[in-house]
Structure formats: structure tokens, C-alpha cells
Coordinates of C-alpha atoms in Angstrom, one line a residue:
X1 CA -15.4 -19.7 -4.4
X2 CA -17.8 -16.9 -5.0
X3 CA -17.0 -14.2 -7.4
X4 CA -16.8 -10.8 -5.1
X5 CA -19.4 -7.9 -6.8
X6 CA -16.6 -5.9 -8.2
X7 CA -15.4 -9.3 -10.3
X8 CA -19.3 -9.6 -11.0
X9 CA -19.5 -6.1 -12.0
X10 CA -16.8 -6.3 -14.4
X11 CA -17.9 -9.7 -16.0
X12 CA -21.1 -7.9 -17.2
X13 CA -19.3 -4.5 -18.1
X14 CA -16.9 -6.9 -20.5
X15 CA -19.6 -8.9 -21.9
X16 CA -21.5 -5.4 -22.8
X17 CA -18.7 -4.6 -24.7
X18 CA -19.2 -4.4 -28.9
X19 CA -17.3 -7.2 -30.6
X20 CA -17.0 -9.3 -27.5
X21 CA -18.9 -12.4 -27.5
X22 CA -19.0 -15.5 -25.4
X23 CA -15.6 -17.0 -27.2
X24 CA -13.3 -13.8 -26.9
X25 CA -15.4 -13.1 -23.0
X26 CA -13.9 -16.9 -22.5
X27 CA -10.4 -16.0 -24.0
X28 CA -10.2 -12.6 -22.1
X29 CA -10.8 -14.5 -18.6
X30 CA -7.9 -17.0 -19.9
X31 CA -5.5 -14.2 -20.8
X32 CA -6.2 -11.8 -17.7
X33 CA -7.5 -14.5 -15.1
X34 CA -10.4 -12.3 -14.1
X35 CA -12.8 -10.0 -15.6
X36 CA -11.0 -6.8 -13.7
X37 CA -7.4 -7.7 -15.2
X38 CA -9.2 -7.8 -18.4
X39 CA -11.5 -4.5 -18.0
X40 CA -8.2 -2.7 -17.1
X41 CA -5.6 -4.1 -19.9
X42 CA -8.6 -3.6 -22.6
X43 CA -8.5 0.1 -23.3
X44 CA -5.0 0.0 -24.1
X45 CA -5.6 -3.1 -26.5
X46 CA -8.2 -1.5 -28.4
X47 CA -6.3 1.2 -29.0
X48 CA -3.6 -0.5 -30.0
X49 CA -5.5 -2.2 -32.3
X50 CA -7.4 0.7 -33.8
X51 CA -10.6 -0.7 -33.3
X52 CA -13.5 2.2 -33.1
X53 CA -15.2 0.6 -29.8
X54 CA -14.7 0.9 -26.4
X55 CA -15.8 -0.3 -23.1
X56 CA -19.5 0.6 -22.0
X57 CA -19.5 3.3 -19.3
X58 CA -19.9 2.2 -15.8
X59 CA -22.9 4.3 -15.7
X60 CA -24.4 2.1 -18.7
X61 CA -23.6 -1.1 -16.6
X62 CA -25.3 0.6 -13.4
X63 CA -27.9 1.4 -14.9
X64 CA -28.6 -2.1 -16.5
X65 CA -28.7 -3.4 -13.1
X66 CA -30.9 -1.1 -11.9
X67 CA -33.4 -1.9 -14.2
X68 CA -33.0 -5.5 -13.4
X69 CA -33.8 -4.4 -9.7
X70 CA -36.7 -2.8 -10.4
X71 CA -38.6 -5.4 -12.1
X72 CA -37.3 -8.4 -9.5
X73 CA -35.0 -10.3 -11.9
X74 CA -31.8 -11.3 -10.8
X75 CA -28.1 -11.4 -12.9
X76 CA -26.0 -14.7 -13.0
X77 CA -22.5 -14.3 -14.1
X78 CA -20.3 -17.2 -15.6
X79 CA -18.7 -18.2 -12.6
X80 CA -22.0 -17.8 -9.9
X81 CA -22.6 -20.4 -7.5
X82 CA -26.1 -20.7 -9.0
X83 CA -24.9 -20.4 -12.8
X84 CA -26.7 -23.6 -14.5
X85 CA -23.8 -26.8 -14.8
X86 CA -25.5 -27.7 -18.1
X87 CA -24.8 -24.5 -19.8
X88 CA -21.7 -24.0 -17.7
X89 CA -20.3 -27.1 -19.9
X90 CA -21.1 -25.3 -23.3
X91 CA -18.4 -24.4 -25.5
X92 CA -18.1 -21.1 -24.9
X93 CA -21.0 -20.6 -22.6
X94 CA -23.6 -17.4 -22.3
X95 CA -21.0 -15.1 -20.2
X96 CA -24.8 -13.7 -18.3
X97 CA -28.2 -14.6 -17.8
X98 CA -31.2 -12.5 -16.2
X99 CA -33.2 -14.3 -15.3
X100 CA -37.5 -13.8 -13.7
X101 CA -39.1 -16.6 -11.6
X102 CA -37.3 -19.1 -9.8
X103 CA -33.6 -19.9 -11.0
X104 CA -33.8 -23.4 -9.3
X105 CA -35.4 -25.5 -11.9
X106 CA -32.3 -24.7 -14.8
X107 CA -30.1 -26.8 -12.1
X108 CA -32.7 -29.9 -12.4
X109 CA -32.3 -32.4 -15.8
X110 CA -33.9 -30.5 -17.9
X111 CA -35.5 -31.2 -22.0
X112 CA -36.5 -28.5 -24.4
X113 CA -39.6 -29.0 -27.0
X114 CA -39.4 -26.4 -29.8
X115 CA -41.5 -26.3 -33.0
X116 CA -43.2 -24.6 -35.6
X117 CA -45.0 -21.5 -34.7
X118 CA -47.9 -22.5 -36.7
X119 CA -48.4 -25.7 -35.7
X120 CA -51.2 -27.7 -36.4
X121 CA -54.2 -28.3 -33.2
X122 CA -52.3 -32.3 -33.5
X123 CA -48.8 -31.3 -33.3
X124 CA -49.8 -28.8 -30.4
X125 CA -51.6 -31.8 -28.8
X126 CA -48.4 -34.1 -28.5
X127 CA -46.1 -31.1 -27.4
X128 CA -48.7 -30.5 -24.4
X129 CA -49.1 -33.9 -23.5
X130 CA -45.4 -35.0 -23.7
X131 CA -44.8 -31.8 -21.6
X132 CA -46.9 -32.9 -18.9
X133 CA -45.3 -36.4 -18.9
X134 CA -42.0 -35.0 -18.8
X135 CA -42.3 -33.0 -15.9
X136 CA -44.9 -36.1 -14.0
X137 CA -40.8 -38.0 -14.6
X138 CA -38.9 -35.4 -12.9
X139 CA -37.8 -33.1 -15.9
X140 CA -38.2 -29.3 -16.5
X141 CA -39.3 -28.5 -19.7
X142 CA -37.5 -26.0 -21.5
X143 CA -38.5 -24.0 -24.7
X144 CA -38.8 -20.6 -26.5
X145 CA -42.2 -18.4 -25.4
X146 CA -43.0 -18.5 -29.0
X147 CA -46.8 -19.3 -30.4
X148 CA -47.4 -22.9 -31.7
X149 CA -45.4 -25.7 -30.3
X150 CA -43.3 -23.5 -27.3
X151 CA -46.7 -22.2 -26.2
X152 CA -48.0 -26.0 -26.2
X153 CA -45.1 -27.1 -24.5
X154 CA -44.6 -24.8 -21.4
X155 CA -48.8 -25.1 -21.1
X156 CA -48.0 -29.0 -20.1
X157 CA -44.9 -28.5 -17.7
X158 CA -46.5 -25.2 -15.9
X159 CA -47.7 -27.7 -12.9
X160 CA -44.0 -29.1 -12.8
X161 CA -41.5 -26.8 -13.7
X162 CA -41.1 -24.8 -17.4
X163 CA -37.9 -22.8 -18.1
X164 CA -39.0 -19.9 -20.8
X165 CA -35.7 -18.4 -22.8
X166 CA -36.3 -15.3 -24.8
X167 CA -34.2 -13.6 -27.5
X168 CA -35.1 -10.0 -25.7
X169 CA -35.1 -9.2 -22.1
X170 CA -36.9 -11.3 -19.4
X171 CA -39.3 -8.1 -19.9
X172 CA -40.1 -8.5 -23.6
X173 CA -43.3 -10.1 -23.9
X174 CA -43.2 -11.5 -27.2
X175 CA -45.7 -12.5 -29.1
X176 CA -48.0 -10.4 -26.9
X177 CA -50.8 -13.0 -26.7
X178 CA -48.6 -14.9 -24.5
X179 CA -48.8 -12.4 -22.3
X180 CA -50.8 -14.8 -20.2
X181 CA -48.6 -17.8 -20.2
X182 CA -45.4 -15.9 -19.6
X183 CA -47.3 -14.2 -16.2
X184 CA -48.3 -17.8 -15.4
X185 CA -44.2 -18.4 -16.1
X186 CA -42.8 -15.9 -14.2
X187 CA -45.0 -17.8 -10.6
X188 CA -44.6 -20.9 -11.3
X189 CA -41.4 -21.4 -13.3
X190 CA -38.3 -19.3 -14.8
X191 CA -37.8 -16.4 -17.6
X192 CA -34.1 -16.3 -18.7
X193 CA -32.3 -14.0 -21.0
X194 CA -28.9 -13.5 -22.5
X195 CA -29.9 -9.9 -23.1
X196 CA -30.7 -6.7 -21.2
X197 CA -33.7 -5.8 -19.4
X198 CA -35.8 -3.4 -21.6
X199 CA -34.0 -5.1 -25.2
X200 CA -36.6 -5.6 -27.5
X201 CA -35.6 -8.8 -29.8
X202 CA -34.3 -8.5 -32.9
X203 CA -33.9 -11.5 -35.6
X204 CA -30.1 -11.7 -34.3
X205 CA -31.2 -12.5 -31.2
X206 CA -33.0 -15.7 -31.3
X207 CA -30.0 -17.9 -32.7
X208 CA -28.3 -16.8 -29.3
X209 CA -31.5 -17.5 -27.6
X210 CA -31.5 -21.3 -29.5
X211 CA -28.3 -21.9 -28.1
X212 CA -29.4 -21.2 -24.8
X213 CA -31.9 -23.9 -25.1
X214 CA -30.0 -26.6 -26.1
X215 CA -27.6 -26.3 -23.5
X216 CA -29.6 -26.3 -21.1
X217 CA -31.2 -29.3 -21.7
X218 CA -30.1 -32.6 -22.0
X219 CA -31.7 -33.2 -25.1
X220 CA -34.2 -31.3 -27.6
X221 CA -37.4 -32.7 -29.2
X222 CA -38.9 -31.6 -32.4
X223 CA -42.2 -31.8 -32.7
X224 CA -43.3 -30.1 -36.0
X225 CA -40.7 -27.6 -38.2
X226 CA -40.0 -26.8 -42.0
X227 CA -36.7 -27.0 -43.2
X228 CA -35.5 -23.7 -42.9
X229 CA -37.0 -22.9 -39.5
X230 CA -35.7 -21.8 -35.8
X231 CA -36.4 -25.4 -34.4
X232 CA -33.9 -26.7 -36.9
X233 CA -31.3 -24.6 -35.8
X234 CA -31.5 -25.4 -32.1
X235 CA -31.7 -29.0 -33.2
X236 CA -28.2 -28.5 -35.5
X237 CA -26.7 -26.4 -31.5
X238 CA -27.9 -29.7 -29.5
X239 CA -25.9 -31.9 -31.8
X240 CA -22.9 -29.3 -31.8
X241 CA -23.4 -29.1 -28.2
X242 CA -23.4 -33.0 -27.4
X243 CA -27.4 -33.2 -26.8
X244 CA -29.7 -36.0 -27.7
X245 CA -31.6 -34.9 -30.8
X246 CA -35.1 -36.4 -30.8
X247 CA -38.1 -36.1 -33.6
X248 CA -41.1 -36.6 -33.7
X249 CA -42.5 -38.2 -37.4
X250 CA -44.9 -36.6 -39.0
X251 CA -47.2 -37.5 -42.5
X252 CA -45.2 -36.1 -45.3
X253 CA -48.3 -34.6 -46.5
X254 CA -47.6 -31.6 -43.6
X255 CA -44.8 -29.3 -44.6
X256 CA -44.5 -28.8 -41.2
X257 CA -43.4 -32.6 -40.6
X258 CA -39.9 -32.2 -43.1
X259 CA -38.0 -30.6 -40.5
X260 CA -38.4 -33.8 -37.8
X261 CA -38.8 -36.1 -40.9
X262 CA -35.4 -35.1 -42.1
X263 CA -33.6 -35.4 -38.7
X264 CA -34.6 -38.5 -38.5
X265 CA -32.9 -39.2 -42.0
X266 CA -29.9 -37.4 -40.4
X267 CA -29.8 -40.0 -37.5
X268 CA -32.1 -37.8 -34.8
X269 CA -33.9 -40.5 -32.5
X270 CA -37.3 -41.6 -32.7
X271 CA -39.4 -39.8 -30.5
X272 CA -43.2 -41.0 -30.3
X273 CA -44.0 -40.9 -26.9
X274 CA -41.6 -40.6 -22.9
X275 CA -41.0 -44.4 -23.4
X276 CA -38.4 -43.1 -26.1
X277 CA -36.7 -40.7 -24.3
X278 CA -36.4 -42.6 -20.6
X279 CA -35.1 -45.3 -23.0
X280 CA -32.3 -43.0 -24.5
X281 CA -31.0 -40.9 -21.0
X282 CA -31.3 -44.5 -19.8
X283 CA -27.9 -45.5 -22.1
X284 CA -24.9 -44.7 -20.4
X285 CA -23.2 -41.6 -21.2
X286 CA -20.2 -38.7 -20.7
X287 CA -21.1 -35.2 -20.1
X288 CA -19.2 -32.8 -22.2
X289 CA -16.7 -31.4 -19.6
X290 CA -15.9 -27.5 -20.3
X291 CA -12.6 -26.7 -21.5
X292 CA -10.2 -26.3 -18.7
X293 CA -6.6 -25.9 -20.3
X294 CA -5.5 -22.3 -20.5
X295 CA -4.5 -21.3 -24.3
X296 CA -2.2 -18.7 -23.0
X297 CA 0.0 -20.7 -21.1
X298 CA 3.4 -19.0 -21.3
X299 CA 1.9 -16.2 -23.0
X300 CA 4.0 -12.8 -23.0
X301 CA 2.3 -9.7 -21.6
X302 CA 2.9 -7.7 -25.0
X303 CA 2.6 -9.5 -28.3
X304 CA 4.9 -8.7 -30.8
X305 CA 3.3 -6.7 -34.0
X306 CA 5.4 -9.0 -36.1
X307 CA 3.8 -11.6 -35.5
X308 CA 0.4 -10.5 -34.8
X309 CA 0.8 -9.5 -38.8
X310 CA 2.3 -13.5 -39.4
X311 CA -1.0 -15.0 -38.3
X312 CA -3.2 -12.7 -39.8
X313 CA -1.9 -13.7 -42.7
X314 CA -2.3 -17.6 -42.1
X315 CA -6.3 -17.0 -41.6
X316 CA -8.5 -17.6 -44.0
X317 CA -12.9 -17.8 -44.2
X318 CA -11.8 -21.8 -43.1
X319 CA -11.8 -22.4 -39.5
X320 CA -8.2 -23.1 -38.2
X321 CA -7.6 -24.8 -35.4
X322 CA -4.6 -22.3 -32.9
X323 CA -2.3 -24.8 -32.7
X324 CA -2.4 -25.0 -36.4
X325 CA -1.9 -21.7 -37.4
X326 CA 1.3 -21.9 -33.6
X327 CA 2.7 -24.4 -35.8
X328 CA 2.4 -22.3 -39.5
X329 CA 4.0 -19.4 -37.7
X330 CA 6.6 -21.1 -36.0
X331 CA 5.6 -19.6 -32.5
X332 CA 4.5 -21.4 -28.9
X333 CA 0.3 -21.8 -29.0
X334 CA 0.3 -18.9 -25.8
X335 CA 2.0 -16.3 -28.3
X336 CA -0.3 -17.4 -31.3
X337 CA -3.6 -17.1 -28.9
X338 CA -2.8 -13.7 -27.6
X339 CA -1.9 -12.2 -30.9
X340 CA -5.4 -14.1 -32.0
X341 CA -7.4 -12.3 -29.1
X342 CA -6.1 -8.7 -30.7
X343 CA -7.0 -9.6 -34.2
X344 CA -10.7 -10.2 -33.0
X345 CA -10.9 -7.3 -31.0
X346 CA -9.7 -5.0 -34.3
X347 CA -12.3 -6.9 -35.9
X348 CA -9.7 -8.8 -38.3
X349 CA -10.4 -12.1 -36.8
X350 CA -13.4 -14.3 -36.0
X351 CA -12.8 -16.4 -32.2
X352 CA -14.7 -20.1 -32.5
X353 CA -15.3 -22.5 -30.2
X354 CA -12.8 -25.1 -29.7
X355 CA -9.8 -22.7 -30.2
X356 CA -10.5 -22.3 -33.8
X357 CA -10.4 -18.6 -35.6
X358 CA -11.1 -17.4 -39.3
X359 CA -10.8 -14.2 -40.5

């Protein structure tokens, strides 16, 4: 059923607000059963909580919207018709997306290709050429806009479909000398964004950006990246996400072959050509369903202080799983998740995926 424009309109209001990220937006939804419930019952839990944040005006949210108007992009919501299925099953997933272009191609089995931005004329060469392949087989190539290895990449798959995420807005140009292949994008293929239109991005962004990547794809190729790089980290989200991991070796003379070399040590899968791929998405396999039991379950509508204090005393920097810390405090899972959702929004609690929390 399709989410009426008040329920869409709160969705993005609630994910706008500070210290609410995909798992508390998730946990919210759970708790209220829509985005509305939740916008309404959330002043009174903040202040409850004593947090020093509050909902973003309505104006804010209006005007976020207009801005998206203005430059042709169009909002997706968790719970759109048109909201991608492979990022639908992440755990939690992106609660909105802009996106610029065509949407269409994020619903079609799509790969990502990341890799060093720096990347040697060779490493460039394979990402272009396994691009093209890729999309010649029916896939849409998904990657980062960056220079190096993205640019490479999205070059090959522009005939057949490329899918561009960036860490700002689906108006940040970044690096400007893409400014080119992002046009070329936008006509024949899809810009997508977690963030605002008109956000510039900031180093925080792009982890949020690799995890858009990932899970969109079905599985993520390295092609060239050091050890502590971007491409590393969207490799470690794939895994965490259920994706195939692939690498591409390299000469261990390159520094910029450790990162693949060292996945492949890790048990990535050998990636020298499509052959390798088809071979892999050939083995049957389970898609990772979304999580569809409600936490709250039984929940009351007002959690007890008491006990609110009981489990903020069982959390520690570990990850817990909830029905862990139910069963350290003696209370049913709904009461423990509730009093879990105020602790993160005072800021005294971290939400995970997988109904684990830390402090």
C-alpha cells in the first residue's frame, strides 16, 4: 500500500531529526507504527528525557523539498513503492534517498566497483573494461563519483546503466572535474543521496554513502585500495550486509594492490575478469530478508523510569544483544526496547543493528 504524503512527509521530518539515525528511525516506526504516531509522541519523549534536540521545523522540511523540486530530483521514503528491494533488506536501511536521473536502474541486479582514488592508468583500465562487461550481462554498475577507479567504472556502464551515490547532495559535484561524467550521469543513469539537496559532504558522510553502495548491490569489487582506504570499508559493509566480496590481485610491488591483496587473504573471491563473477551469482543463494518481528510487542505506552535506570545500568561500550540485557533486568523484551529507544534519544545509549545497543 502506498504511504499517503502526510506519512511521507513525516518520515523525512523524523529522519531530519539530530540523534535519529536509520536504527532508532527503524525502532521509532516499530514503537509508533507510523512516522505521524512517532512525530507526535516525540516531543514529549525528548523532553522527558532531557535531551537538548528537537524536531526540525516543518518549514525546514518544506523547504528541503522545495529545493529538491527545483532541481528535478525526486524523494523516496522507506516504505515507497519504488524504494530499492536490495537496500530495503539492509539492516537498518537508509530511512530516504534523493535521488537525480532515472530511479529504475537501483531495482535491476546491480554490482558496485570502488577503488583507489589514485589509481594507476592499469587498475583504471580493468575497472572500465569490467564495467562495460557488466552492464553488456544485464547489471547496473554501481559506485562512488569519486576520481580513480569510481570515475573508471561509471565511464564503462554509462551505455548500460551506472548508479552514482554521493556523500552530499545529488547536487554536490564532487571532485569538480567530474563535473562531466556526473552531467553524463544524471541522462543516462541515476544520482542518489542519503543527504539534503544543497549538503556539501563532509568526511562523516561518505561511510553512510559506502553503505549505500553495498546494499545496493549484490556484490562489491575491489579493484585497487590501501589498507586504510574508503574501498575497504564498503568491502567490510558488503560482508556485514550479506554481499559477495570480490578482489581483484594486484603485484605487491603497488601499495595500492594491499587492500584487494589482503581480502583475498580474508576469504574475498577472486575476481580477474566477468567469468568470476557470473560463476559466483551463479551458486545458489538466500537473500537476507529484512527484519520483520516487532521488538515492542507488548510494549506499555509509558515506560517506567525505574527501569529505564535498570538497563542503563546493564550497558556497557560491548554490544548487547535486547533480549540479553530483557533477561539481565528481569523485564519482557517490549518493556526493555522501549526504555532502550529513550536512552538513545537522551543520548545515553547507542541503537545497533540486529537489536543490539551499547552505551
Amino acid at each position: 500500500m502506498s504511504l499517503t504524503r502526510a506519512e511521507r512527509f513525516a518520515r523525512l521530518r523524523l529522519a531530519r531529526t539530530d540523534r535519529i539515525g536509520p536504527v532508532t528511525f527503524r525502532q521509532l516506526l516499530d514503537r509508533f507504527g507510523s512516522a505521524e504516531r512517532a512525530v507526535d509522541a516525540l516531543p514529549d519523549l525528548i523532553r522527558k528525557s532531557g535531551a537538548g534536540h528537537a524536531l526540525p521545523s516543518i518549514d525546514r522540511i518544506e523547504d528541503e523539498i522545495a529545493a529538491g523540486d527545483r532541481i528535478g530530483a525526486r524523494l523516496m521514503v522507506l516504505g515507497d513503492d519504488g524504494y530499492p528491494e536490495m537496500l530495503a533488506a539492509v539492516d537498518p536501511p537508509p530511512p530516504v534517498l534523493w535521488t537525480l536521473g532515472d530511479p529504475d536502474p537501483m531495482q535491476r541486479p546491480c554490482i558496485a566497483i570502488v577503488g583507489a582514488r589514485i589509481a594507476s592508468a592499469g587498475g583504471q583500465r580493468i575497472a572500465r573494461g569490467l564495467a562495460q562487461q557488466l552492464g553488456e550481462a544485464g547489471h547496473v554498475v554501481v559506485s562512488g563519483l569519486a576520481r580513480g577507479i569510481d570515475g573508471a567504472a561509471h565511464t564503462g556502464a554509462l551505455p548500460t546503466g551506472t548508479v552514482a551515490v554521493l556523500g552530499g547532495g545529488v547536487d554536490d559535484v564532487y571532485p569538480p572535474d567530474n563535473a562531466g561524467l556526473y552531467a553524463q550521469i544524471v541522462e543516462q543513469g541515476c544520482i542518489v543521496s542519503e543527504s539534503p539537496v544543497g549538503h556539501r559532504a563532509q568526511a562523516k558522510d561518505f561511510p553512510r554513502r559506502n553503505r549505500i553502495i553495498s546494499g545496493l548491490s549484490r556484490g562489491v569489487v575491489v579493484v585497487e585500495a590501501e589498507i586504510r582506504s574508503g574501498s575497504l570499508i564498503t568491502a567490510r559493509l558488503a560482508n556485514e550486509q550479506g554481499r559477495d566480496v570480490f578482489a581483484v590481485p594486484g603485484s605487491p610491488l603497488d601499495p595500492r594492490a594491499r587492500g584487494p591483496n589482503e581480502l583475498l587473504r580474508q576469504g574475498a573471491i577472486l575476481c580477474e575478469g566477468l567469468e568470476d563473477i557470473e560463476r559466483e551469482f551463479g551458486r545458489p543463494r538466500a537473500v537476507r530478508e529484512p527484519p520483520t518481528d516487532n521488538p515492542f510487542e507488548g510494549a506499555p505506552d509509558a515506560v517506567d523510569a525505574a527501569l529505564i535506570e535498570r538497563v542503563a545500568a546493564l550497558l556497557s561500550p560491548t554490544p548487547t544483544p535486547r533480549d540479553e540485557l530483557a533477561r539481565a533486568a528481569g523485564a519482557p523484551v517490549g518493556d526493555v526496547a522501549a526504555a532502550l529507544l529513550e536512552l538513545s534519544l537522551a543520548g545515553r545509549a547507542t541503537l545497533l543493528p540486529g537489536g543490539m545497543a551499547s552505551l
